[in-house]
PDB file of C-alpha atoms in Angstrom:
ATOM      1  CA  MET A1161     143.305  51.966  98.866  1.00 46.00           C
ATOM      2  CA  ALA A1162     142.303  55.965  99.021  1.00 48.00           C
ATOM      3  CA  THR A1163     138.820  55.699  97.588  1.00 49.00           C
ATOM      4  CA  PRO A1164     137.501  52.885 100.052  1.00 50.00           C
ATOM      5  CA  THR A1165     139.100  55.014 102.893  1.00 47.00           C
ATOM      6  CA  ARG A1166     137.234  58.048 101.399  1.00 48.00           C
ATOM      7  CA  THR A1167     133.808  55.943 101.383  1.00 47.00           C
ATOM      8  CA  ARG A1168     134.247  54.422 104.726  1.00 46.00           C
ATOM      9  CA  GLU A1169     134.993  57.719 106.321  1.00 47.00           C
ATOM     10  CA  SER A1170     132.135  59.661 104.929  1.00 52.00           C
ATOM     11  CA  GLY A1171     129.742  57.256 105.670  1.00 58.00           C
ATOM     12  CA  PRO A1172     128.781  58.128 109.207  1.00 60.00           C
ATOM     13  CA  ALA A1173     129.262  61.598 108.557  1.00 56.00           C
ATOM     14  CA  MET A1174     126.577  61.687 105.949  1.00 58.00           C
ATOM     15  CA  ARG A1175     124.505  59.770 108.266  1.00 58.00           C
ATOM     16  CA  ARG A1176     125.093  62.026 111.385  1.00 57.00           C
ATOM     17  CA  SER A1177     124.255  65.249 108.709  1.00 58.00           C
ATOM     18  CA  ALA A1178     121.192  63.626 107.748  1.00 55.00           C
ATOM     19  CA  PHE A1179     120.201  62.979 111.156  1.00 54.00           C
ATOM     20  CA  ARG A1180     120.817  66.645 112.124  1.00 59.00           C
ATOM     21  CA  ARG A1181     118.854  67.461 109.258  1.00 58.00           C
ATOM     22  CA  SER A1182     115.977  65.216 110.022  1.00 60.00           C
ATOM     23  CA  ARG A1183     116.094  66.483 113.709  1.00 63.00           C
ATOM     24  CA  GLY A1184     116.111  70.078 112.824  1.00 62.00           C
ATOM     25  CA  ASP A1185     113.336  69.713 109.953  1.00 73.00           C
ATOM     26  CA  GLY A1186     110.626  68.270 112.570  1.00 72.00           C
ATOM     27  CA  PRO A1187     110.399  71.659 114.625  1.00 78.00           C
ATOM     28  CA  PHE A1188     110.482  73.851 111.867  1.00 77.00           C
ATOM     29  CA  ARG A1189     107.741  72.070 109.561  1.00 80.00           C
ATOM     30  CA  PHE A1190     105.761  71.950 113.003  1.00 81.00           C
ATOM     31  CA  ALA A1191     106.429  75.880 113.670  1.00 83.00           C
ATOM     32  CA  SER A1192     105.533  76.841 110.036  1.00 83.00           C
ATOM     33  CA  THR A1193     102.288  74.673 109.827  1.00 86.00           C
ATOM     34  CA  GLY A1194     101.217  75.864 113.402  1.00 85.00           C
ATOM     35  CA  ALA A1195     102.026  79.494 112.035  1.00 87.00           C
ATOM     36  CA  GLY A1196      99.887  78.976 108.887  1.00 85.00           C
ATOM     37  CA  ILE A1197      96.786  77.452 111.070  1.00 91.00           C
ATOM     38  CA  VAL A1198      96.865  80.044 113.441  1.00 90.00           C
ATOM     39  CA  LEU A1199      97.144  82.883 110.544  1.00 87.00           C
ATOM     40  CA  LEU A1200      93.659  80.826 109.280  1.00 88.00           C
ATOM     41  CA  ALA A1201      92.200  80.905 112.678  1.00 91.00           C
ATOM     42  CA  ILE A1202      92.708  84.481 113.024  1.00 91.00           C
ATOM     43  CA  MET A1203      91.099  85.450 109.585  1.00 86.00           C
ATOM     44  CA  ALA A1204      88.199  82.853 110.571  1.00 88.00           C
ATOM     45  CA  ALA A1205      87.744  84.500 113.582  1.00 90.00           C
ATOM     46  CA  ILE A1206      87.707  87.802 112.122  1.00 88.00           C
ATOM     47  CA  GLY A1207      85.006  86.738 109.904  1.00 87.00           C
ATOM     48  CA  VAL A1208      83.090  85.082 112.326  1.00 90.00           C
ATOM     49  CA  PHE A1209      82.804  88.033 114.765  1.00 90.00           C
ATOM     50  CA  LEU A1210      81.721  90.590 111.818  1.00 89.00           C
ATOM     51  CA  VAL A1211      79.025  88.166 110.903  1.00 90.00           C
ATOM     52  CA  VAL A1212      77.670  87.512 114.476  1.00 90.00           C
ATOM     53  CA  LYS A1213      77.854  91.549 114.951  1.00 89.00           C
ATOM     54  CA  ALA A1214      76.069  92.213 111.683  1.00 89.00           C
ATOM     55  CA  VAL A1215      73.190  89.683 111.590  1.00 90.00           C
ATOM     56  CA  PRO A1216      71.093  91.678 114.138  1.00 89.00           C
ATOM     57  CA  ALA A1217      71.165  94.899 112.310  1.00 88.00           C
ATOM     58  CA  LEU A1218      70.832  93.051 108.851  1.00 89.00           C
ATOM     59  CA  GLN A1219      67.622  91.684 110.453  1.00 88.00           C
ATOM     60  CA  ALA A1220      66.683  94.926 111.485  1.00 88.00           C
ATOM     61  CA  ASN A1221      67.052  96.421 108.254  1.00 86.00           C
ATOM     62  CA  THR A1222      63.790  97.306 106.281  1.00 84.00           C
ATOM     63  CA  SER A1223      65.425  97.313 102.624  1.00 84.00           C
ATOM     64  CA  HIS A1224      67.799  94.926 100.775  1.00 86.00           C
ATOM     65  CA  PHE A1225      71.247  95.491 102.120  1.00 86.00           C
ATOM     66  CA  LEU A1226      73.359  94.859  98.821  1.00 86.00           C
ATOM     67  CA  THR A1227      71.218  97.211  96.628  1.00 84.00           C
ATOM     68  CA  GLU A1228      70.055 100.150  98.804  1.00 85.00           C
ATOM     69  CA  LEU A1229      71.290 103.543  98.255  1.00 85.00           C
ATOM     70  CA  THR A1230      70.059 105.336 101.539  1.00 86.00           C
ATOM     71  CA  TRP A1231      72.047 104.991 104.835  1.00 88.00           C
ATOM     72  CA  GLN A1232      70.100 105.615 107.471  1.00 87.00           C
ATOM     73  CA  PRO A1233      70.513 103.113 110.256  1.00 86.00           C
ATOM     74  CA  ASN A1234      69.823 105.352 113.292  1.00 85.00           C
ATOM     75  CA  ALA A1235      66.312 105.788 112.307  1.00 83.00           C
ATOM     76  CA  THR A1236      63.440 104.200 114.078  1.00 82.00           C
ATOM     77  CA  ASP A1237      62.557 102.140 111.153  1.00 85.00           C
ATOM     78  CA  PRO A1238      66.294 101.439 109.973  1.00 86.00           C
ATOM     79  CA  VAL A1239      67.149 101.586 106.095  1.00 89.00           C
ATOM     80  CA  PHE A1240      70.604 100.875 104.691  1.00 88.00           C
ATOM     81  CA  GLY A1241      72.454  99.527 102.110  1.00 88.00           C
ATOM     82  CA  ILE A1242      76.173  99.202 100.910  1.00 90.00           C
ATOM     83  CA  GLY A1243      75.449  99.897  96.797  1.00 88.00           C
ATOM     84  CA  ALA A1244      76.426 103.139  97.191  1.00 89.00           C
ATOM     85  CA  LEU A1245      79.068 102.525  99.544  1.00 91.00           C
ATOM     86  CA  ALA A1246      80.808  99.749  97.629  1.00 90.00           C
ATOM     87  CA  PHE A1247      80.284 101.506  94.402  1.00 91.00           C
ATOM     88  CA  GLY A1248      82.624 104.391  95.735  1.00 91.00           C
ATOM     89  CA  THR A1249      85.153 102.050  97.035  1.00 91.00           C
ATOM     90  CA  VAL A1250      85.709 100.305  94.228  1.00 91.00           C
ATOM     91  CA  LEU A1251      85.563 103.365  91.764  1.00 92.00           C
ATOM     92  CA  SER A1252      87.889 105.590  93.514  1.00 92.00           C
ATOM     93  CA  SER A1253      90.112 102.285  94.185  1.00 92.00           C
ATOM     94  CA  LEU A1254      90.432 101.598  90.347  1.00 92.00           C
ATOM     95  CA  LEU A1255      90.999 105.110  89.370  1.00 93.00           C
ATOM     96  CA  ALA A1256      93.799 105.039  91.808  1.00 94.00           C
ATOM     97  CA  LEU A1257      95.235 101.885  90.426  1.00 93.00           C
ATOM     98  CA  VAL A1258      94.821 103.476  86.913  1.00 94.00           C
ATOM     99  CA  ILE A1259      96.656 106.585  87.912  1.00 94.00           C
ATOM    100  CA  ALA A1260      99.434 104.732  90.207  1.00 94.00           C
ATOM    101  CA  THR A1261     100.170 101.961  88.489  1.00 93.00           C
ATOM    102  CA  PRO A1262     102.120 103.329  85.191  1.00 94.00           C
ATOM    103  CA  VAL A1263     104.007 105.877  87.176  1.00 94.00           C
ATOM    104  CA  ALA A1264     105.065 103.269  89.632  1.00 93.00           C
ATOM    105  CA  VAL A1265     106.470 100.536  86.807  1.00 93.00           C
ATOM    106  CA  GLY A1266     108.054 103.695  85.251  1.00 92.00           C
ATOM    107  CA  VAL A1267     109.912 104.728  88.642  1.00 92.00           C
ATOM    108  CA  ALA A1268     110.947 101.254  89.207  1.00 92.00           C
ATOM    109  CA  LEU A1269     112.404 100.827  85.725  1.00 92.00           C
ATOM    110  CA  PHE A1270     114.607 104.007  86.040  1.00 92.00           C
ATOM    111  CA  ILE A1271     115.883 102.724  89.365  1.00 90.00           C
ATOM    112  CA  SER A1272     116.331  99.509  88.350  1.00 87.00           C
ATOM    113  CA  HIS A1273     117.593  99.945  84.791  1.00 86.00           C
ATOM    114  CA  TYR A1274     118.359 103.479  84.015  1.00 88.00           C
ATOM    115  CA  ALA A1275     119.518 105.671  87.067  1.00 85.00           C
ATOM    116  CA  PRO A1276     123.180 105.474  88.148  1.00 87.00           C
ATOM    117  CA  ARG A1277     124.000 103.448  91.175  1.00 85.00           C
ATOM    118  CA  ARG A1278     124.173 106.240  93.759  1.00 86.00           C
ATOM    119  CA  LEU A1279     121.129 107.929  92.279  1.00 88.00           C
ATOM    120  CA  ALA A1280     119.292 104.721  92.186  1.00 86.00           C
ATOM    121  CA  SER A1281     119.869 103.976  96.006  1.00 86.00           C
ATOM    122  CA  ALA A1282     118.764 107.473  96.884  1.00 88.00           C
ATOM    123  CA  LEU A1283     115.541 107.184  95.008  1.00 88.00           C
ATOM    124  CA  GLY A1284     114.776 103.609  96.573  1.00 85.00           C
ATOM    125  CA  TYR A1285     115.521 104.870  99.706  1.00 87.00           C
ATOM    126  CA  VAL A1286     112.921 107.801  98.906  1.00 88.00           C
ATOM    127  CA  VAL A1287     110.133 105.554  97.758  1.00 87.00           C
ATOM    128  CA  ASP A1288     110.437 103.412 100.855  1.00 84.00           C
ATOM    129  CA  LEU A1289     109.936 106.327 103.059  1.00 86.00           C
ATOM    130  CA  LEU A1290     107.276 107.318 101.052  1.00 86.00           C
ATOM    131  CA  ALA A1291     105.433 104.052 101.729  1.00 82.00           C
ATOM    132  CA  ALA A1292     106.007 104.374 105.618  1.00 83.00           C
ATOM    133  CA  VAL A1293     104.009 107.991 105.479  1.00 86.00           C
ATOM    134  CA  PRO A1294     101.084 107.722 107.792  1.00 87.00           C
ATOM    135  CA  SER A1295      97.717 108.234 105.984  1.00 86.00           C
ATOM    136  CA  VAL A1296      96.466 110.758 107.748  1.00 88.00           C
ATOM    137  CA  VAL A1297      99.376 112.958 106.793  1.00 90.00           C
ATOM    138  CA  TYR A1298      98.178 112.369 103.225  1.00 90.00           C
ATOM    139  CA  GLY A1299      94.713 113.098 103.971  1.00 88.00           C
ATOM    140  CA  LEU A1300      95.722 116.551 105.505  1.00 91.00           C
ATOM    141  CA  TRP A1301      97.731 117.426 102.673  1.00 91.00           C
ATOM    142  CA  GLY A1302      95.023 116.406 100.335  1.00 90.00           C
ATOM    143  CA  VAL A1303      92.500 118.750 102.320  1.00 90.00           C
ATOM    144  CA  THR A1304      94.827 121.708 102.939  1.00 91.00           C
ATOM    145  CA  PHE A1305      96.762 121.721  99.499  1.00 92.00           C
ATOM    146  CA  LEU A1306      95.435 119.225  96.600  1.00 91.00           C
ATOM    147  CA  VAL A1307      91.353 120.106  97.097  1.00 90.00           C
ATOM    148  CA  PRO A1308      91.910 123.834  96.458  1.00 91.00           C
ATOM    149  CA  PHE A1309      94.423 122.915  93.560  1.00 92.00           C
ATOM    150  CA  MET A1310      92.387 120.572  91.974  1.00 90.00           C
ATOM    151  CA  LEU A1311      89.590 123.529  91.282  1.00 90.00           C
ATOM    152  CA  GLY A1312      91.503 124.695  88.241  1.00 89.00           C
ATOM    153  CA  PRO A1313      92.609 121.135  86.346  1.00 90.00           C
ATOM    154  CA  SER A1314      88.862 119.953  87.346  1.00 90.00           C
ATOM    155  CA  LYS A1315      87.120 122.918  85.624  1.00 91.00           C
ATOM    156  CA  PHE A1316      89.418 122.568  82.503  1.00 91.00           C
ATOM    157  CA  LEU A1317      88.523 118.888  82.189  1.00 90.00           C
ATOM    158  CA  ASN A1318      84.870 119.837  82.406  1.00 89.00           C
ATOM    159  CA  ASP A1319      85.121 122.430  79.787  1.00 88.00           C
ATOM    160  CA  TYR A1320      87.042 120.643  77.230  1.00 89.00           C
ATOM    161  CA  PHE A1321      86.543 116.860  78.012  1.00 88.00           C
ATOM    162  CA  GLY A1322      83.015 117.151  79.611  1.00 85.00           C
ATOM    163  CA  TRP A1323      81.708 115.044  76.933  1.00 89.00           C
ATOM    164  CA  ILE A1324      83.432 112.109  78.457  1.00 88.00           C
ATOM    165  CA  PRO A1325      80.813 110.847  81.084  1.00 86.00           C
ATOM    166  CA  LEU A1326      83.609 111.101  83.763  1.00 87.00           C
ATOM    167  CA  PHE A1327      84.332 114.255  83.119  1.00 89.00           C
ATOM    168  CA  GLY A1328      80.783 115.736  82.574  1.00 83.00           C
ATOM    169  CA  GLY A1329      78.417 117.289  84.953  1.00 81.00           C
ATOM    170  CA  ASP A1330      77.245 121.098  86.058  1.00 82.00           C
ATOM    171  CA  THR A1331      79.177 121.038  89.117  1.00 83.00           C
ATOM    172  CA  VAL A1332      82.635 120.970  89.862  1.00 86.00           C
ATOM    173  CA  VAL A1333      84.314 120.968  93.156  1.00 87.00           C
ATOM    174  CA  GLY A1334      87.430 120.357  94.849  1.00 85.00           C
ATOM    175  CA  ARG A1335      86.337 117.283  97.267  1.00 88.00           C
ATOM    176  CA  SER A1336      85.623 115.054  94.516  1.00 89.00           C
ATOM    177  CA  MET A1337      85.985 111.828  93.605  1.00 91.00           C
ATOM    178  CA  LEU A1338      89.030 112.736  91.608  1.00 91.00           C
ATOM    179  CA  THR A1339      90.588 114.218  94.352  1.00 92.00           C
ATOM    180  CA  ALA A1340      90.445 111.119  96.843  1.00 92.00           C
ATOM    181  CA  SER A1341      91.696 108.899  93.741  1.00 92.00           C
ATOM    182  CA  LEU A1342      94.775 111.290  93.426  1.00 93.00           C
ATOM    183  CA  VAL A1343      95.516 110.923  97.322  1.00 93.00           C
ATOM    184  CA  LEU A1344      94.842 107.091  97.124  1.00 93.00           C
ATOM    185  CA  ALA A1345      97.073 106.880  94.182  1.00 94.00           C
ATOM    186  CA  ILE A1346      99.838 108.682  95.837  1.00 92.00           C
ATOM    187  CA  MET A1347      99.484 106.381  98.855  1.00 92.00           C
ATOM    188  CA  ILE A1348      99.666 103.157  96.751  1.00 92.00           C
ATOM    189  CA  LEU A1349     102.328 104.371  94.362  1.00 92.00           C
ATOM    190  CA  PRO A1350     105.274 103.403  96.687  1.00 92.00           C
ATOM    191  CA  ILE A1351     103.983 100.026  97.178  1.00 91.00           C
ATOM    192  CA  ILE A1352     103.823  99.170  93.801  1.00 92.00           C
ATOM    193  CA  ALA A1353     107.139 100.705  92.548  1.00 92.00           C
ATOM    194  CA  ALA A1354     108.955  99.126  95.311  1.00 90.00           C
ATOM    195  CA  ILE A1355     107.791  95.334  94.722  1.00 90.00           C
ATOM    196  CA  SER A1356     108.267  96.086  90.932  1.00 91.00           C
ATOM    197  CA  ARG A1357     111.657  97.345  91.409  1.00 90.00           C
ATOM    198  CA  GLU A1358     112.722  94.233  93.020  1.00 89.00           C
ATOM    199  CA  VAL A1359     111.022  92.120  90.567  1.00 89.00           C
ATOM    200  CA  PHE A1360     112.656  93.886  87.866  1.00 90.00           C
ATOM    201  CA  LEU A1361     115.995  93.485  89.345  1.00 88.00           C
ATOM    202  CA  GLN A1362     115.588  89.745  89.533  1.00 87.00           C
ATOM    203  CA  ALA A1363     115.222  89.450  85.503  1.00 85.00           C
ATOM    204  CA  PRO A1364     117.661  87.089  83.961  1.00 85.00           C
ATOM    205  CA  LYS A1365     121.065  89.117  83.208  1.00 86.00           C
ATOM    206  CA  MET A1366     121.637  86.760  80.749  1.00 87.00           C
ATOM    207  CA  GLN A1367     118.798  87.295  78.623  1.00 85.00           C
ATOM    208  CA  GLU A1368     119.578  91.126  79.186  1.00 85.00           C
ATOM    209  CA  GLU A1369     123.213  90.931  77.990  1.00 85.00           C
ATOM    210  CA  ALA A1370     121.932  88.791  74.967  1.00 87.00           C
ATOM    211  CA  ALA A1371     119.445  91.405  73.728  1.00 85.00           C
ATOM    212  CA  LEU A1372     121.954  94.166  74.159  1.00 84.00           C
ATOM    213  CA  ALA A1373     124.575  91.834  72.182  1.00 86.00           C
ATOM    214  CA  LEU A1374     122.312  91.339  69.386  1.00 84.00           C
ATOM    215  CA  GLY A1375     121.895  95.068  68.875  1.00 84.00           C
ATOM    216  CA  ALA A1376     118.595  96.028  70.881  1.00 83.00           C
ATOM    217  CA  THR A1377     118.551  99.237  72.457  1.00 85.00           C
ATOM    218  CA  ARG A1378     117.914  99.519  76.247  1.00 86.00           C
ATOM    219  CA  TRP A1379     114.325 100.029  75.715  1.00 87.00           C
ATOM    220  CA  GLU A1380     113.802  97.217  73.363  1.00 87.00           C
ATOM    221  CA  MET A1381     116.110  94.942  75.794  1.00 89.00           C
ATOM    222  CA  ILE A1382     113.529  96.103  78.515  1.00 88.00           C
ATOM    223  CA  ARG A1383     110.656  95.483  76.639  1.00 88.00           C
ATOM    224  CA  MET A1384     111.648  91.641  75.466  1.00 87.00           C
ATOM    225  CA  SER A1385     113.658  90.653  78.654  1.00 86.00           C
ATOM    226  CA  VAL A1386     112.532  92.860  81.908  1.00 88.00           C
ATOM    227  CA  LEU A1387     108.675  93.483  81.390  1.00 87.00           C
ATOM    228  CA  PRO A1388     107.850  90.214  80.282  1.00 86.00           C
ATOM    229  CA  PHE A1389     109.614  88.184  83.336  1.00 85.00           C
ATOM    230  CA  GLY A1390     108.125  91.099  85.613  1.00 85.00           C
ATOM    231  CA  ARG A1391     104.623  90.717  84.396  1.00 85.00           C
ATOM    232  CA  PRO A1392     103.260  88.781  86.994  1.00 82.00           C
ATOM    233  CA  GLY A1393     105.144  90.617  90.169  1.00 84.00           C
ATOM    234  CA  VAL A1394     103.625  93.893  88.797  1.00 89.00           C
ATOM    235  CA  ILE A1395      99.975  92.557  88.416  1.00 86.00           C
ATOM    236  CA  SER A1396     100.622  90.923  92.004  1.00 83.00           C
ATOM    237  CA  ALA A1397     101.882  94.680  92.980  1.00 88.00           C
ATOM    238  CA  ALA A1398      99.060  96.327  91.699  1.00 89.00           C
ATOM    239  CA  MET A1399      96.384  93.900  93.424  1.00 86.00           C
ATOM    240  CA  LEU A1400      98.190  94.510  96.807  1.00 85.00           C
ATOM    241  CA  GLY A1401      98.080  98.289  95.916  1.00 89.00           C
ATOM    242  CA  LEU A1402      94.406  98.113  95.340  1.00 89.00           C
ATOM    243  CA  GLY A1403      93.710  96.160  98.530  1.00 86.00           C
ATOM    244  CA  ARG A1404      95.262  99.208 100.340  1.00 87.00           C
ATOM    245  CA  ALA A1405      93.077 101.717  98.492  1.00 89.00           C
ATOM    246  CA  MET A1406      90.112  99.820  99.079  1.00 88.00           C
ATOM    247  CA  GLY A1407      90.950  99.593 102.925  1.00 85.00           C
ATOM    248  CA  GLU A1408      92.314 103.248 103.232  1.00 85.00           C
ATOM    249  CA  THR A1409      90.222 105.215 106.073  1.00 84.00           C
ATOM    250  CA  ILE A1410      91.236 108.626 107.452  1.00 85.00           C
ATOM    251  CA  ALA A1411      92.634 109.685 103.984  1.00 86.00           C
ATOM    252  CA  VAL A1412      89.527 109.531 101.959  1.00 88.00           C
ATOM    253  CA  ALA A1413      87.430 110.463 104.897  1.00 87.00           C
ATOM    254  CA  LEU A1414      88.652 113.858 104.931  1.00 88.00           C
ATOM    255  CA  ILE A1415      88.239 114.480 101.289  1.00 89.00           C
ATOM    256  CA  PHE A1416      85.104 112.597 100.117  1.00 87.00           C
ATOM    257  CA  PRO A1417      81.835 114.617 100.510  1.00 84.00           C
ATOM    258  CA  ALA A1418      80.123 111.626 102.050  1.00 82.00           C
ATOM    259  CA  THR A1419      77.275 111.465  99.712  1.00 84.00           C
ATOM    260  CA  PHE A1420      75.177 107.977  99.083  1.00 87.00           C
ATOM    261  CA  ASN A1421      74.543 107.993  95.412  1.00 86.00           C
ATOM    262  CA  ILE A1422      76.077 106.162  92.431  1.00 87.00           C
ATOM    263  CA  SER A1423      77.765 108.560  89.839  1.00 85.00           C
ATOM    264  CA  PHE A1424      80.327 108.243  87.314  1.00 88.00           C
ATOM    265  CA  LYS A1425      80.905 111.854  87.463  1.00 89.00           C
ATOM    266  CA  ILE A1426      84.328 112.146  89.174  1.00 90.00           C
ATOM    267  CA  LEU A1427      84.555 115.736  89.178  1.00 90.00           C
ATOM    268  CA  GLY A1428      81.226 116.793  91.079  1.00 87.00           C
ATOM    269  CA  PRO A1429      80.436 116.660  94.651  1.00 87.00           C
ATOM    270  CA  TYR A1430      79.563 112.904  94.671  1.00 87.00           C
ATOM    271  CA  GLY A1431      81.602 110.057  96.502  1.00 85.00           C
ATOM    272  CA  ASN A1432      81.806 107.815  99.444  1.00 88.00           C
ATOM    273  CA  SER A1433      83.785 104.812 100.875  1.00 89.00           C
ATOM    274  CA  ILE A1434      82.909 101.808 103.078  1.00 90.00           C
ATOM    275  CA  ALA A1435      85.828 102.717 105.226  1.00 89.00           C
ATOM    276  CA  ALA A1436      85.273 106.552 105.269  1.00 89.00           C
ATOM    277  CA  ASN A1437      81.712 105.761 106.127  1.00 90.00           C
ATOM    278  CA  ILE A1438      82.642 103.505 108.966  1.00 89.00           C
ATOM    279  CA  ALA A1439      85.339 106.097 110.206  1.00 88.00           C
ATOM    280  CA  ASN A1440      82.625 109.042 110.015  1.00 87.00           C
ATOM    281  CA  GLY A1441      79.730 107.294 111.322  1.00 85.00           C
ATOM    282  CA  PHE A1442      80.897 104.783 114.339  1.00 83.00           C
ATOM    283  CA  GLY A1443      81.103 107.574 117.180  1.00 81.00           C
ATOM    284  CA  GLU A1444      77.498 108.771 117.059  1.00 83.00           C
ATOM    285  CA  ALA A1445      75.935 105.188 115.751  1.00 83.00           C
ATOM    286  CA  THR A1446      73.457 103.289 117.758  1.00 85.00           C
ATOM    287  CA  GLU A1447      73.557  99.580 118.361  1.00 88.00           C
ATOM    288  CA  VAL A1448      71.730  99.132 115.341  1.00 88.00           C
ATOM    289  CA  GLY A1449      74.035 101.732 113.276  1.00 88.00           C
ATOM    290  CA  ARG A1450      77.118  99.884 114.911  1.00 90.00           C
ATOM    291  CA  GLY A1451      75.775  96.544 113.590  1.00 90.00           C
ATOM    292  CA  ALA A1452      75.298  98.055 110.031  1.00 90.00           C
ATOM    293  CA  LEU A1453      78.655  99.413 110.145  1.00 91.00           C
ATOM    294  CA  ILE A1454      80.311  96.244 111.054  1.00 91.00           C
ATOM    295  CA  ALA A1455      78.344  94.838 108.348  1.00 91.00           C
ATOM    296  CA  SER A1456      79.597  96.880 105.706  1.00 91.00           C
ATOM    297  CA  GLY A1457      83.133  96.119 106.987  1.00 90.00           C
ATOM    298  CA  LEU A1458      82.342  92.618 106.169  1.00 90.00           C
ATOM    299  CA  ILE A1459      81.672  93.099 102.597  1.00 91.00           C
ATOM    300  CA  LEU A1460      84.909  95.444 102.834  1.00 90.00           C
ATOM    301  CA  PHE A1461      86.844  92.166 104.033  1.00 89.00           C
ATOM    302  CA  LEU A1462      85.378  90.038 101.720  1.00 89.00           C
ATOM    303  CA  ILE A1463      86.113  92.428  98.550  1.00 88.00           C
ATOM    304  CA  THR A1464      89.991  92.475 100.093  1.00 86.00           C
ATOM    305  CA  LEU A1465      90.102  89.131 100.407  1.00 85.00           C
ATOM    306  CA  LEU A1466      88.910  88.402  96.821  1.00 84.00           C
ATOM    307  CA  VAL A1467      91.501  90.832  95.543  1.00 80.00           C
ATOM    308  CA  ASN A1468      94.567  88.855  97.675  1.00 79.00           C
ATOM    309  CA  MET A1469      93.370  85.692  96.347  1.00 81.00           C
ATOM    310  CA  ALA A1470      93.418  87.096  92.742  1.00 75.00           C
ATOM    311  CA  ALA A1471      97.080  88.410  93.543  1.00 72.00           C
ATOM    312  CA  ARG A1472      98.350  85.070  94.775  1.00 75.00           C
ATOM    313  CA  PHE A1473      96.606  83.293  91.504  1.00 75.00           C
ATOM    314  CA  VAL A1474      98.421  85.547  89.382  1.00 69.00           C
ATOM    315  CA  ILE A1475     101.910  84.868  91.139  1.00 69.00           C
ATOM    316  CA  ALA A1476     101.129  80.947  90.960  1.00 72.00           C
ATOM    317  CA  ARG A1477     100.654  80.960  87.038  1.00 66.00           C
ATOM    318  CA  ARG A1478     104.461  81.822  87.381  1.00 59.00           C
ATOM    319  CA  LYS A1479     106.124  79.109  88.928  1.00 51.00           C
ATOM    320  CA  GLU A1480     109.424  80.652  88.928  1.00 51.00           C
ATOM    321  CA  TYR A1481     108.382  83.798  90.506  1.00 47.00           C
ATOM    322  CA  ALA A1482     106.341  82.036  93.105  1.00 43.00           C
ATOM    323  CA  ARG A1483     109.226  80.201  94.109  1.00 50.00           C
ATOM    324  CA  ALA A1484     111.488  83.056  94.035  1.00 47.00           C
ATOM    325  CA  ALA A1485     108.809  84.987  96.262  1.00 43.00           C
ATOM    326  CA  ALA A1486     108.206  82.360  98.703  1.00 42.00           C
TER     327      ALA A1486
END
């Protein structure tokens, strides 16, 4: 008799619970779908605005926008191109990524698997605090301290490793591509470290304990259990940092020598970026000049969009991590 009673009593309760869930799912589904549509509409509006503002300047341009190295949009016969700026943006961002990623992964592993709990909490707070420092502070620090300091290491690299194309050249200066890349690396390091730390903390504890029980050292356990699990997260964090480095403006504008040429010599007076050129030239630009800067911003917008799409593709390859991050 007890079992039928519970069945009869649970039926209406289950129906009421299902009704409440269905009644709450509708507004939530509508709100989440609307938020996604609004986000896509904002991105589309930004793209349309950039295209509309850039078309008149591109029509007035007397050279090929994608390959021209000269930047003279304010001249009587405007001549400008994105070649040197895009090259400087990509090169400085990639150098920053190469410098920051190993350090960030090491910091994340130390916080998540080596440091005592109190020290790990303090270091995690410091890493999060570094991510909140304004970019202008990094730029001022780079100009006042890092630019003079880098003269010595740059001369050392040029003297003893000048046979490597990156470190070659006859002129060595402090305001170089290497200095700007170091500032960008310091800026993106907290972002990569924070995301990597959270990914490493989600590694399956049973696999870690099993590896240790089988006699593996802590590093062998990390290499076999933690790093394979966290690889998609680290790659997506690196892509996020790369997007931040590509879009950085003030810090690199204060350090770059603002030249318009393509050179792999990162110790010489060469280098510029799309964002730095926009910051330096927008105030004195004519109508065509502003359109040219907006056109360069359109290219930067597309590059950053591709970087973020690549990051999402990497996350989607691991369904477990994608569900955890969703």
